[in-house]
Rosetta silent file (secondary structure, phi, psi, omega in degrees, C-alpha in Angstrom):
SEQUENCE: XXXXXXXXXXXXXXXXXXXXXXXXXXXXXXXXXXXXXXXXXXXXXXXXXXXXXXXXXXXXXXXXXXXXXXXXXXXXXXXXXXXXXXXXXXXXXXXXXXXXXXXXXXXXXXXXXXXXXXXXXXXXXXXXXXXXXXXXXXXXXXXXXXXXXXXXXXXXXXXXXXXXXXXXXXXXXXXXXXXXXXXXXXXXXXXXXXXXXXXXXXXXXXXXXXXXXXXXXXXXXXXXXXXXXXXXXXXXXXXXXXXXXXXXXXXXXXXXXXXXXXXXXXXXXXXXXXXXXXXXXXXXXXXXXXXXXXXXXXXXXXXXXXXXXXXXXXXXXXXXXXXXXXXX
SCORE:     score description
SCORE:     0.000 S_00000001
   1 L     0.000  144.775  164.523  190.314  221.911  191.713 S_00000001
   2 L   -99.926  106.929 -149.636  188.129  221.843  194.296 S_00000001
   3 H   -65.165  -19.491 -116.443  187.065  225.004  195.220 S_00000001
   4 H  -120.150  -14.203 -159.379  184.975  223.824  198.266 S_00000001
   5 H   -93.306  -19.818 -163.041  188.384  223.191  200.332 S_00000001
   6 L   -52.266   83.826 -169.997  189.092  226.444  200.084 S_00000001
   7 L   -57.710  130.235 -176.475  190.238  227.258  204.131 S_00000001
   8 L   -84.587  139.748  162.687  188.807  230.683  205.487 S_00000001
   9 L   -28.665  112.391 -170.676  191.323  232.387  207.662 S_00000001
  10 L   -65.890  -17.537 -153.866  190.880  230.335  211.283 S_00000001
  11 L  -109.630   32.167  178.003  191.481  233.069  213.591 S_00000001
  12 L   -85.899  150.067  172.493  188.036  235.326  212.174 S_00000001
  13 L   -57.462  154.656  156.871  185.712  235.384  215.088 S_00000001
  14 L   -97.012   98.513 -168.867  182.675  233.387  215.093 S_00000001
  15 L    26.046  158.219  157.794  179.394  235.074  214.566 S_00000001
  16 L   -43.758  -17.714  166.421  177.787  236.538  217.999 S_00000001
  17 L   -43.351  -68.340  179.674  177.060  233.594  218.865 S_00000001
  18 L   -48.238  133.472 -176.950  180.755  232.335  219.703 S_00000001
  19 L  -116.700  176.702 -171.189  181.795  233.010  223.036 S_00000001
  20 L  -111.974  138.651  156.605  185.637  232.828  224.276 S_00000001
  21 H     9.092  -79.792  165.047  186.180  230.379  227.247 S_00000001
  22 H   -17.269  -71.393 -159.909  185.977  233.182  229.873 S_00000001
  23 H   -62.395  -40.247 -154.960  183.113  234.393  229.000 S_00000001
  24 H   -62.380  -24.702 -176.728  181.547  230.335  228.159 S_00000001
  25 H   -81.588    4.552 -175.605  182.486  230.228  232.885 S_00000001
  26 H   -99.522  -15.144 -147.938  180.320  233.114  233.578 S_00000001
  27 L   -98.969  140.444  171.195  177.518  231.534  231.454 S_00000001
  28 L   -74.270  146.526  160.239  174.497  229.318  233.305 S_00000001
  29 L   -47.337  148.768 -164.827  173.336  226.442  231.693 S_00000001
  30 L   -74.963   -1.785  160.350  171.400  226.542  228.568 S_00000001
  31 L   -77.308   -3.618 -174.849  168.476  225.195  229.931 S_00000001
  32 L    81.197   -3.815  179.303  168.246  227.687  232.201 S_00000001
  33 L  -109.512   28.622  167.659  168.317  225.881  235.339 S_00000001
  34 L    58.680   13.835 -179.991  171.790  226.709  236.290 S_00000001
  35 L  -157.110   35.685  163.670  172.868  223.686  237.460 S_00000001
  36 L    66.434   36.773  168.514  173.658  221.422  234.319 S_00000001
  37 L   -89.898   88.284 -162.962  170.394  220.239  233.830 S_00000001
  38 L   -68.391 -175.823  176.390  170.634  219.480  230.009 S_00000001
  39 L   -98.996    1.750  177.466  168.005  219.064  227.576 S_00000001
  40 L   -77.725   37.391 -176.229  169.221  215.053  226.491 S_00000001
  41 L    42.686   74.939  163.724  167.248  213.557  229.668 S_00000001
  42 L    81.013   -6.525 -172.386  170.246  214.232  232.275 S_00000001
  43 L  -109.442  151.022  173.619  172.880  214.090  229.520 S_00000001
  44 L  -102.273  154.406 -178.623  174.455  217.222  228.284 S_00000001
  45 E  -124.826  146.653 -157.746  174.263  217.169  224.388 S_00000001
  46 E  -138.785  115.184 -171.774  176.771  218.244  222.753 S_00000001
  47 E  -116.840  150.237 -163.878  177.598  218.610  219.229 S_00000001
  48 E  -110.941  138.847 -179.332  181.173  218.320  217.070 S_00000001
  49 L   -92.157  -11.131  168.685  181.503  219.544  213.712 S_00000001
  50 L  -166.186 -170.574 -161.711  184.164  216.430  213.269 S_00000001
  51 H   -48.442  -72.798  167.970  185.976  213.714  214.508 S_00000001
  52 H    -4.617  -66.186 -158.904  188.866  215.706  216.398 S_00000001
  53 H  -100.659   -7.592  147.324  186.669  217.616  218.499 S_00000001
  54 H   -58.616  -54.445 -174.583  183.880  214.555  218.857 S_00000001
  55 H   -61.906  -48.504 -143.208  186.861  212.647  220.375 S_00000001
  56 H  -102.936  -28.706 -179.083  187.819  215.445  223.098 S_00000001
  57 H   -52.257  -37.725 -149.192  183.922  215.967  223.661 S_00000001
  58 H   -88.887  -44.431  174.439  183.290  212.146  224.428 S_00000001
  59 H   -89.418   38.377  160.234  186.305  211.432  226.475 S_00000001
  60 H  -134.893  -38.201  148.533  186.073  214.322  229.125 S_00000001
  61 H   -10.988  -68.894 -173.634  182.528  213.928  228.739 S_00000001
  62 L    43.138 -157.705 -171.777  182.255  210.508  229.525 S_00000001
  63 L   -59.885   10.523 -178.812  179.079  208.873  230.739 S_00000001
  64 L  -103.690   43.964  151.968  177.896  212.715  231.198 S_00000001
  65 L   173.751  175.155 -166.878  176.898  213.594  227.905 S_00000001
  66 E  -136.623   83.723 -143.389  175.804  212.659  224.419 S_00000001
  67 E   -91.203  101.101  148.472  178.288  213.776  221.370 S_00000001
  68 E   -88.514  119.300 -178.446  176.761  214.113  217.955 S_00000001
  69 E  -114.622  143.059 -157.436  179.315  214.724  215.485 S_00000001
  70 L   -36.939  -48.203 -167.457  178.325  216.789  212.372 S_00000001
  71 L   -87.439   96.235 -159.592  180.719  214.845  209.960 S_00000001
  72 L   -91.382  151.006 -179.518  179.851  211.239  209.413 S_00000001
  73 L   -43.693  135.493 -161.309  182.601  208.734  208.757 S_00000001
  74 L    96.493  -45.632  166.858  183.850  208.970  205.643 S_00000001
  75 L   -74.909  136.176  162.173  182.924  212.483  204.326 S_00000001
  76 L   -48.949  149.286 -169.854  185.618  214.709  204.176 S_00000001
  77 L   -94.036  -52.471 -168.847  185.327  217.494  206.912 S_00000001
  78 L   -57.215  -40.435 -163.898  186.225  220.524  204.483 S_00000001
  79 L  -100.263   40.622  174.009  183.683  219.787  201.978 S_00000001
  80 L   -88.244  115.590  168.362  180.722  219.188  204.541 S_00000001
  81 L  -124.203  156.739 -154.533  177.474  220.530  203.942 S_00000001
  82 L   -87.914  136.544  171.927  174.627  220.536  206.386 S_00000001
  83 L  -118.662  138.001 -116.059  171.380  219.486  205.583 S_00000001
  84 L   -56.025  -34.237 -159.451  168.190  221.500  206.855 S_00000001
  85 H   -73.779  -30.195  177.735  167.206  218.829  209.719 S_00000001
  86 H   -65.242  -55.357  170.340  170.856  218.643  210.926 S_00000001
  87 H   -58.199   -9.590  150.293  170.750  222.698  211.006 S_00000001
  88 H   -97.153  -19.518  150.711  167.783  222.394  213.123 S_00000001
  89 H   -72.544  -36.946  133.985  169.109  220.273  215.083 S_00000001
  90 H     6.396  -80.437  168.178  171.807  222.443  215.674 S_00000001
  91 H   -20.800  -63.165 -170.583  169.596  224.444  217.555 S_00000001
  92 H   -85.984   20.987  170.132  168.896  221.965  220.357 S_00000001
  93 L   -77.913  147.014 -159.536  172.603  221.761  221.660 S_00000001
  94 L  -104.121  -74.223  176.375  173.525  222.422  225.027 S_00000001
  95 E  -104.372  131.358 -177.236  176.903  222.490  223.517 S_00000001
  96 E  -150.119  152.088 -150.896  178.782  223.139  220.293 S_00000001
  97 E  -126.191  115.465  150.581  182.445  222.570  219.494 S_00000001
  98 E  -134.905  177.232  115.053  183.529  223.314  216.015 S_00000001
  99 L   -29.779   89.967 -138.054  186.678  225.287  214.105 S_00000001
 100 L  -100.891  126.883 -173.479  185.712  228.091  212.726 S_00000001
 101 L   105.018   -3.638  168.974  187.152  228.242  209.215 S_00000001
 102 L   -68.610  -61.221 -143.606  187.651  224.301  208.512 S_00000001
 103 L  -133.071   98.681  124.293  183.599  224.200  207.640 S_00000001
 104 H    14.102  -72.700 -159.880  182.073  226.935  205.885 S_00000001
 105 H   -87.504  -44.571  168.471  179.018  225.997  206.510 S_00000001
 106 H   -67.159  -64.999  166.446  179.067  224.695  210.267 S_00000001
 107 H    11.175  -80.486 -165.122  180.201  228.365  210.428 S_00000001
 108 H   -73.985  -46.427 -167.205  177.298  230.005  209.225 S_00000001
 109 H   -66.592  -46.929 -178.407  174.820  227.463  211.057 S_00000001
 110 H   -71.273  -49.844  170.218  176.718  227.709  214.608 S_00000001
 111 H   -28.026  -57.718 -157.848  176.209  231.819  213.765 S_00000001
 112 L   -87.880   -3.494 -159.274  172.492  231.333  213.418 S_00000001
 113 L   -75.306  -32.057  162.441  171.939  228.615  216.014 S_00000001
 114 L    99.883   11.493  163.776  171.330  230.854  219.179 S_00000001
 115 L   -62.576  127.799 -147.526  173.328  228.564  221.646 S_00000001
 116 L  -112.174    9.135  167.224  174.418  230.151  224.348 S_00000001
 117 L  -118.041  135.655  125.905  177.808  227.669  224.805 S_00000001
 118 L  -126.464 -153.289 -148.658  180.047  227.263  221.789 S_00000001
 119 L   158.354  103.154 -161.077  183.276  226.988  221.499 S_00000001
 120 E  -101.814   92.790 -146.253  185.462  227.962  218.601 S_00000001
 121 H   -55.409  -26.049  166.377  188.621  225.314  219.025 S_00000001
 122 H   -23.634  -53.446 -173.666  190.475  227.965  216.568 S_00000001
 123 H   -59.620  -37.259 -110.674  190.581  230.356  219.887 S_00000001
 124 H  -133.585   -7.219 -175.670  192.133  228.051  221.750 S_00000001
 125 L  -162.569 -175.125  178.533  195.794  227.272  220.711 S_00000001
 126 L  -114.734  147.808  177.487  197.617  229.517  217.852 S_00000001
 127 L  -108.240  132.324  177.442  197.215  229.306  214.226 S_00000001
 128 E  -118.352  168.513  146.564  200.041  230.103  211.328 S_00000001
 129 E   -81.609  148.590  130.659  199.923  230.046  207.513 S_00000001
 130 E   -82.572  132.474 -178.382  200.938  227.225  206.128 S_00000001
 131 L  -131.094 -122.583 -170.466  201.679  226.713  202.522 S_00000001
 132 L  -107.127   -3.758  152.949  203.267  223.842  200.347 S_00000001
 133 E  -112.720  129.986  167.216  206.405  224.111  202.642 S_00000001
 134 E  -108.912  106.230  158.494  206.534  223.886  206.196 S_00000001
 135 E  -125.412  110.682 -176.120  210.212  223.430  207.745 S_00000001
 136 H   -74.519    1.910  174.057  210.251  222.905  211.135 S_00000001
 137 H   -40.454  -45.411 -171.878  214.307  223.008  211.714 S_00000001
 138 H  -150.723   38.336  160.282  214.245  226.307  213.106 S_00000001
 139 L   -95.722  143.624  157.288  210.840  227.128  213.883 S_00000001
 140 L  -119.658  127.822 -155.828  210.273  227.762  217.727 S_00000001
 141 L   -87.765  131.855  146.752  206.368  226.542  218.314 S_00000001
 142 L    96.232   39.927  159.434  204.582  229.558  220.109 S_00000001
 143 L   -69.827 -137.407 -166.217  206.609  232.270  218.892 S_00000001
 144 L   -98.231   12.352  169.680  204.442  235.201  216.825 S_00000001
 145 L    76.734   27.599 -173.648  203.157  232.692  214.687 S_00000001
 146 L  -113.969   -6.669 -174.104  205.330  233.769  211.290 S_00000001
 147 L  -118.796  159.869 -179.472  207.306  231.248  211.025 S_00000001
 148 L    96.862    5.714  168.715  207.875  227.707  208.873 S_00000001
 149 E  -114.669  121.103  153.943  205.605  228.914  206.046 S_00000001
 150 L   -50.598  171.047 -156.812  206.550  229.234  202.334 S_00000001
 151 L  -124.859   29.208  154.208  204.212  232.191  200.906 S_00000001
 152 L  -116.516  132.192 -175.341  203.033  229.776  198.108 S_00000001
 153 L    61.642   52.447 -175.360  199.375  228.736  198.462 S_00000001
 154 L   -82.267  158.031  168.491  199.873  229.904  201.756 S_00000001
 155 E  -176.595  149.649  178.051  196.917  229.910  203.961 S_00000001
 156 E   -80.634  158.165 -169.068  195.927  229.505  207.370 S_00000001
 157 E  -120.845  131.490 -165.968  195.784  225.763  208.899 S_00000001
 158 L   -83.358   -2.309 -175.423  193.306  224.547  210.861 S_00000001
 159 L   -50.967   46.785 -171.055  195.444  221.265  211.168 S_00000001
 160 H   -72.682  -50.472  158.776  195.821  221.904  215.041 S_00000001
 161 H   -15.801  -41.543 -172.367  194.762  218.335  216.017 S_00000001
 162 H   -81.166  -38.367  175.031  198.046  216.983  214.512 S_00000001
 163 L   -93.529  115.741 -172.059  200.372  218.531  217.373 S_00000001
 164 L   -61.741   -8.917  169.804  199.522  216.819  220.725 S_00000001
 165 L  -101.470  -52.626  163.645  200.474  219.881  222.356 S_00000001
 166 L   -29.135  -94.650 -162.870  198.123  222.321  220.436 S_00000001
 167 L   -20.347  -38.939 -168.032  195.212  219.209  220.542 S_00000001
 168 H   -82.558  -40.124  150.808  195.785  219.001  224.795 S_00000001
 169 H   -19.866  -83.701 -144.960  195.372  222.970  224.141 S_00000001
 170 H   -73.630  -38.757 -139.743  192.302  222.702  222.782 S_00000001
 171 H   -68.614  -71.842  170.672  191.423  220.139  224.844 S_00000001
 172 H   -39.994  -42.695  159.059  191.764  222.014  228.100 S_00000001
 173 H   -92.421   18.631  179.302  189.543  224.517  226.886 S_00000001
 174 H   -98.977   -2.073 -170.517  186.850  222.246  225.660 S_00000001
 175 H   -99.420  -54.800 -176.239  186.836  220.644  229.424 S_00000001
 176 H   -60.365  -42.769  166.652  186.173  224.127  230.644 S_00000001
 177 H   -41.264  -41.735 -135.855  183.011  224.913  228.065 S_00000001
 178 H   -90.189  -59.524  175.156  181.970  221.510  229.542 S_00000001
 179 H   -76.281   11.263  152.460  181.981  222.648  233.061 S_00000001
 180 H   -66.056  -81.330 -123.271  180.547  226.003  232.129 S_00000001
 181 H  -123.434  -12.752  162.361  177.572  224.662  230.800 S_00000001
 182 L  -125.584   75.564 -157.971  177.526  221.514  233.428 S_00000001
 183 H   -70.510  -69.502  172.518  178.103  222.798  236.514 S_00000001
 184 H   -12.072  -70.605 -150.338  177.048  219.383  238.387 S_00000001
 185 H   -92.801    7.566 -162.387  179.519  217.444  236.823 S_00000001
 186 H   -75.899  -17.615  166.526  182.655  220.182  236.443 S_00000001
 187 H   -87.490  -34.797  153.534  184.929  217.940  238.552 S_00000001
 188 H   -14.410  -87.268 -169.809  184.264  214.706  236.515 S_00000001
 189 H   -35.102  -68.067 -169.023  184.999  217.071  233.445 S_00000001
 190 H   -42.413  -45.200 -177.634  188.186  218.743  235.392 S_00000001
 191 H   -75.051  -11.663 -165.884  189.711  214.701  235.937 S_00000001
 192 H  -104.032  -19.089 -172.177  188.884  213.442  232.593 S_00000001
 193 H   -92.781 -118.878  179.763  190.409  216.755  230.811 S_00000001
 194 H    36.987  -73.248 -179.729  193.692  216.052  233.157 S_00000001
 195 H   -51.822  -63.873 -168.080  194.081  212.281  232.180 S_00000001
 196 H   -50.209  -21.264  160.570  193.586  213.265  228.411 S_00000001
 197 H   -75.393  -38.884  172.299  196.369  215.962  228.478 S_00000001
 198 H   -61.115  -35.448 -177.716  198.720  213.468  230.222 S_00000001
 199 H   -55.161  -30.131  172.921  197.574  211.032  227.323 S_00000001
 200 H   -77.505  -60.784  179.284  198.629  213.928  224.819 S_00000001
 201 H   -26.360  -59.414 -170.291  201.485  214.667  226.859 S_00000001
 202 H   -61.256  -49.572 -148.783  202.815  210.618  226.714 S_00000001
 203 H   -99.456  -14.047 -169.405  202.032  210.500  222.695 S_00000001
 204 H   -87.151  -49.637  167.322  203.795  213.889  222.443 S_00000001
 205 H   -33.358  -64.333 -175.196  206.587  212.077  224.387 S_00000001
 206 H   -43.644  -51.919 -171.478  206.505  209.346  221.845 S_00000001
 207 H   -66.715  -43.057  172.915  206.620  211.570  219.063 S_00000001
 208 H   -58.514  -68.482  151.860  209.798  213.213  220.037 S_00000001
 209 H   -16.412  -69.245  169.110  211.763  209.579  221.374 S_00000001
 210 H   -56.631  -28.398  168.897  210.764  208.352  218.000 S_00000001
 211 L   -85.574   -0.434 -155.892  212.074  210.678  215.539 S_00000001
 212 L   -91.443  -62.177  162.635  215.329  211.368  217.042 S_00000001
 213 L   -61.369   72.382 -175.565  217.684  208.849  215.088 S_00000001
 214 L  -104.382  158.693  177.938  216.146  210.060  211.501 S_00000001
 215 L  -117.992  -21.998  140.275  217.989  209.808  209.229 S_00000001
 216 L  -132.721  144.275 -157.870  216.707  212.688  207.048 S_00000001
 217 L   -80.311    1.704 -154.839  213.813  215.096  208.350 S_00000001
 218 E  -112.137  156.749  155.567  211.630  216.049  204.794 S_00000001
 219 L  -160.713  112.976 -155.601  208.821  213.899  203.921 S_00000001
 220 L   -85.840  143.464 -172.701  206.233  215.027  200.993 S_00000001
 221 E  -136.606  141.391  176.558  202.612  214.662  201.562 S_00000001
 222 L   -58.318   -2.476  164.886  199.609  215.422  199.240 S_00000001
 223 L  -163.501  133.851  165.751  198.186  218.124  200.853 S_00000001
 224 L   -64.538   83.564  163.961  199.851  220.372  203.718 S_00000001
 225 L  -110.438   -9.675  157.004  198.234  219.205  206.357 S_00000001
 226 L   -94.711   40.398 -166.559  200.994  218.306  208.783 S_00000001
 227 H   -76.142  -25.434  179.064  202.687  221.511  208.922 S_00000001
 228 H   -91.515  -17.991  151.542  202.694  221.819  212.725 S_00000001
 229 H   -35.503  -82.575 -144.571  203.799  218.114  213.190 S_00000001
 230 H   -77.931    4.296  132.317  206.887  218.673  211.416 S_00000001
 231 H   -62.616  -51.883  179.705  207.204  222.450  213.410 S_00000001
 232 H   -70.640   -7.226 -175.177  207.023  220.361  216.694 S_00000001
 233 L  -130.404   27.183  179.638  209.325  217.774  215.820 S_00000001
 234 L    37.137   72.387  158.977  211.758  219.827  213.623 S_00000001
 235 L  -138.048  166.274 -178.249  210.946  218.019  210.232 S_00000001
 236 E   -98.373  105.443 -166.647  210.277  219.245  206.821 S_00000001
 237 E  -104.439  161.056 -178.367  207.004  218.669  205.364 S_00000001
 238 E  -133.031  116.597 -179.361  206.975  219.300  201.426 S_00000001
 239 E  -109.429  148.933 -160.948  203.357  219.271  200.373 S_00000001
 240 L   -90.597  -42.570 -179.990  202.603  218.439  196.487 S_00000001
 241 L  -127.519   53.600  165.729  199.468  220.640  196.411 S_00000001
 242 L    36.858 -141.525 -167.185  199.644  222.793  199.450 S_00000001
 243 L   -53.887  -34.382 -168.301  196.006  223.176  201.525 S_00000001
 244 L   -89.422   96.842  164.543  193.973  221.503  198.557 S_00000001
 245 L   -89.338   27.559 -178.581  194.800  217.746  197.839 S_00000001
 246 L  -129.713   27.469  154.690  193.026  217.327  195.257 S_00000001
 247 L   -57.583  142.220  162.614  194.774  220.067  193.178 S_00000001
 248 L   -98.783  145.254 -170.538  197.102  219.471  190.222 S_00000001
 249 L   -82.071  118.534  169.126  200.883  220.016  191.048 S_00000001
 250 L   -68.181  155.152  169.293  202.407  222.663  188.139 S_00000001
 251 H   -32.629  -38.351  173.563  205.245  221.727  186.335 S_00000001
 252 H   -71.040  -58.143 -127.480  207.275  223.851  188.271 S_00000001
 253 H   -89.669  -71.403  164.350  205.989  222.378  191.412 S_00000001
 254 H   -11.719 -104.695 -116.421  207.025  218.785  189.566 S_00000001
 255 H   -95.879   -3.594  151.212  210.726  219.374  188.715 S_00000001
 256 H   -49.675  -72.662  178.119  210.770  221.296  192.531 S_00000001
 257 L   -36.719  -69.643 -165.750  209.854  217.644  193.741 S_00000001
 258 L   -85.820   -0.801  164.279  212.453  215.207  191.796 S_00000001
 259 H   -76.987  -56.726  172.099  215.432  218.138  192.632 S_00000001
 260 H   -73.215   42.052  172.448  214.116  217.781  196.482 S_00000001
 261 H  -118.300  -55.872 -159.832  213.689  213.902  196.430 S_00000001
 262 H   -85.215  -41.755  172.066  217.153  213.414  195.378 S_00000001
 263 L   -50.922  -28.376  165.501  218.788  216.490  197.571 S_00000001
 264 L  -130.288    8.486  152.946  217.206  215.134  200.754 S_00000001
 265 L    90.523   43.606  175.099  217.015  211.373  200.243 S_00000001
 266 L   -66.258  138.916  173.605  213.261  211.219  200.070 S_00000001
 267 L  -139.000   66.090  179.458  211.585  208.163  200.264 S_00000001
 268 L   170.566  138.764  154.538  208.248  207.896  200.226 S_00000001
 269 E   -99.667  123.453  176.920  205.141  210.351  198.863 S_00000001
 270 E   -91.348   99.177  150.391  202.070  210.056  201.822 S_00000001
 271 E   -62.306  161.524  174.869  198.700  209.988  200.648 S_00000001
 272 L  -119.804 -173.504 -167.065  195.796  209.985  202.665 S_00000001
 273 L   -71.936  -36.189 -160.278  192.583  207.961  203.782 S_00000001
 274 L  -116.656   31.854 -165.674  189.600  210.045  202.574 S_00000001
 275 L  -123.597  157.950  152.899  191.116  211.513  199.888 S_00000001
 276 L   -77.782  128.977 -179.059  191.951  210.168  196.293 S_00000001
 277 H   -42.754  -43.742 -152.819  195.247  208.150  196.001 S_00000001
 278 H   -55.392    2.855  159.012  195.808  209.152  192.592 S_00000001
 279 H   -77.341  -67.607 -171.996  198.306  212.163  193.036 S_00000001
 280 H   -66.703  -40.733  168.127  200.381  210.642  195.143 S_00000001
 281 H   -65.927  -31.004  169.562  200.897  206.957  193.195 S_00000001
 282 H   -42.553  -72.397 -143.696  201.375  209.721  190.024 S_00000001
 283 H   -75.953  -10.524  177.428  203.788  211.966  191.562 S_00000001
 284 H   -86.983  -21.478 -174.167  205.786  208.717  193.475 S_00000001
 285 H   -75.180  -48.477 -178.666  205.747  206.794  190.218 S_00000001
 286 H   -48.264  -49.364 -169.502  207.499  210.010  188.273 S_00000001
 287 L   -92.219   36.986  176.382  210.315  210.298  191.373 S_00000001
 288 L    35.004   55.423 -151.896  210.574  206.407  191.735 S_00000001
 289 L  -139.619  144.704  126.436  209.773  206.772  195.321 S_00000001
 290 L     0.220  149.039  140.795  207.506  204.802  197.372 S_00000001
 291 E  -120.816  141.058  172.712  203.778  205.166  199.015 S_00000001
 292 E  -146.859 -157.352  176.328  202.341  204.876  202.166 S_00000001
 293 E  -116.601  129.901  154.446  199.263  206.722  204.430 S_00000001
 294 L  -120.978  135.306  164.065  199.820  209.719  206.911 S_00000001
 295 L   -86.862  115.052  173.195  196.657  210.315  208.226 S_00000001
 296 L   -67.744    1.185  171.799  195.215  213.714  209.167 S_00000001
 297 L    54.378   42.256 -130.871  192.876  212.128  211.560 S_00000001
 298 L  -126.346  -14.913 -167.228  189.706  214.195  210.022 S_00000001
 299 L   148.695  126.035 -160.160  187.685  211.014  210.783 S_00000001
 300 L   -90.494  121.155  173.884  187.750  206.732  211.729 S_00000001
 301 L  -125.218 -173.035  177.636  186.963  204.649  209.063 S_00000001
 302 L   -74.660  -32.920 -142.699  187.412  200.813  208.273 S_00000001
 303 L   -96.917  -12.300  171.289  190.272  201.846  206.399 S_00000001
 304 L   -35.939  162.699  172.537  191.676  204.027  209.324 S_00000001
 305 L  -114.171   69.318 -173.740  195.066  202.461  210.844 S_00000001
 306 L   147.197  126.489  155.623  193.490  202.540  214.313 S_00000001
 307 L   -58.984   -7.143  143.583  190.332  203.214  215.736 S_00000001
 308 L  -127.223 -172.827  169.374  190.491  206.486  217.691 S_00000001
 309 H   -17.222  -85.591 -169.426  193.288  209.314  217.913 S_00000001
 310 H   -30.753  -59.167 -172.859  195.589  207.711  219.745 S_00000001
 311 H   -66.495  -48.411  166.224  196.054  204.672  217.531 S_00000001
 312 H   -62.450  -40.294 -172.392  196.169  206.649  214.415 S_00000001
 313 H   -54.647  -59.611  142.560  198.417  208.821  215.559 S_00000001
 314 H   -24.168  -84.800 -173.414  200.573  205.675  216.366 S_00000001
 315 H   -26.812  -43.609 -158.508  200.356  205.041  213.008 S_00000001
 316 H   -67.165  -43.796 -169.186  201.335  207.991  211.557 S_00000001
 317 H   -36.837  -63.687  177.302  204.424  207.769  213.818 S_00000001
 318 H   -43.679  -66.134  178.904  205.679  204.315  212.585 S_00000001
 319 H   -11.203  -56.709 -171.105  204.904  205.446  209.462 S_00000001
 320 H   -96.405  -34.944  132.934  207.186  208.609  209.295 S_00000001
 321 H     8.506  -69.595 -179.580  209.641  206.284  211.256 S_00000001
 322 H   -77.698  -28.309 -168.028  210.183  204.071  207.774 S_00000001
 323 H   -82.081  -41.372  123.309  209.779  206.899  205.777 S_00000001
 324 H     4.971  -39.012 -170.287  212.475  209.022  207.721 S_00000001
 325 L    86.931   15.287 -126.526  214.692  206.378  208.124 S_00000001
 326 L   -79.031  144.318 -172.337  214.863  205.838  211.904 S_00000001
 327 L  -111.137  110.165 -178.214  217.860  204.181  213.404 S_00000001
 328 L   -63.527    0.000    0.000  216.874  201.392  216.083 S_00000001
């Protein structure tokens, strides 16, 4: 197992450093001149601890800033560790956007860095546990946060990204750090965080439209990471190894699997891109079931099915569309 995956509770503060929204509109730029003069030669620079929150940086951003994001294509986001020149770089952010309990390590570094914006996207929408069941039938999203999790491997999930209404959440407040800390440019920021919630809004739209003729709602995935999809769109995700996908599923877990495959007419097991297949072609070969990709959107690769959000997200939709059974 890989121990490294292990998710710290999302909703622990972030070091003194982390500031809440509020507080990030009271704050002058970090250069000190109070008027969004960054230190990137006129660009504010701004760093992402991954793709997700790289994406919401660059398009509200726009030609007004310069988005490094921590997590280079390909690496897994949980198991990222920083290496000293990046943690000194760190340092030299105008702005930094990360999750505080996905990455360990970005954690500890955004603690020490002494940046007087961050922005901890955790804060910013609500967080549940999640375990190796989520059923979203008769969850209502932005209740107390207790419900839709089985209490095995439970843990909380930073998977926020995946529901377009959390993600325009987060979104909204990452447009405000922006004009906190760029005061010039805060209507720019205010219009481009606007479009990008109607753009969540439209794909949320989508998501809803699309799913409606299903023809059963469960779909099993190799790690819970869509548990708040399938709370917003009342489906059932059944995860193989709960937060860790690269866990082996007990025996128990197994004959759990081929009772629910045949009780809710499963057809498919989803693996994902930056992960190893091999769990999922096991456990679909045992229930005679199918493979495909849902993507957690963690980071754009060649093998991504889309080149930003948007497109993946598209994906996943068709995706759980055949696996679902969707009625045209």
């Amino acid at each position: 197992m890989n121990t490294s995956r292990r998710v710290i509770p999302a909703v622990a503060l972030v070091a003194a450093a982390a500031l809440t929204v509020p507080a990030l509109a009271a704050c002058s730029g970090t250069s000190g001149s109070g008027g969004g003069d960054a230190k990137g030669g006129g660009k504010l620079e701004v760093t992402a601890s991954f793709y997700p929150l790289a994406f919401l940086a660059e398009r509200i951003g726009g030609p007004y800033v310069r988005v490094t994001d921590l997590t280079k294509p390909g690496v897994e986001p949980h198991d990222l560790e920083l290496a000293p020149q990046q943690i000194a770089a760190l340092t030299k952010a105008d702005v930094i956007i990360s999750l505080h309990g996905l990455q360990p390590a970005v954690d500890d570094a955004v603690a020490q860095s002494g940046v007087g914006h961050t922005v901890d996207a955790a804060r910013l929408t609500t967080l549940e546990d999640h375990g190796t069941e989520v059923d979203g039938r008769h969850h209502t999203t932005g209740d107390d946060g207790s419900g839709g999790a089985s209490r095995e491997d439970a843990g909380s999930d930073p998977h926020i990204w995946l529901d377009p209404v959390r993600y325009a959440e987060v979104a909204r407040g990452v447009g405000k750090a922006l004009e906190a800390a760029d005061p010039a440019h805060a209507a720019a920021y205010g219009r481009n965080t606007g479009t990008l919630v109607a753009q969540l809004g439209a794909l949320d739209t989508a998501f809803r439209d699309g799913l409606r003729r299903r023809s059963t709602d469960t779909f099993v995935t190799t790690h819970a990471a869509f548990g708040y999809l399938a709370e917003r769109y009342g489906l059932v995700e059944e995860a193989i190894n709960g937060l860790d996908p690269e866990s082996e599923p007990s025996p128990a877990r197994m004959k759990a699997l081929h009772d629910l495959a045949r009780r809710e007419h499963v057809t498919t097991v989803f693996f994902e891109t930056l992960v190893s297949d091999r769990t999922a072609r096991t456990v679909a070969g045992d229930l005679h079931l199918r493979t495909d990709v849902l993507d957690p959107v963690e980071g754009i690769t060649d093998e991504s099915r889309g080149r930003d959000y948007f497109a993946v997200q598209r994906g996943n939709l068709a995706a759980l569309q055949r696996a679902l059974g969707v009625r045209s």
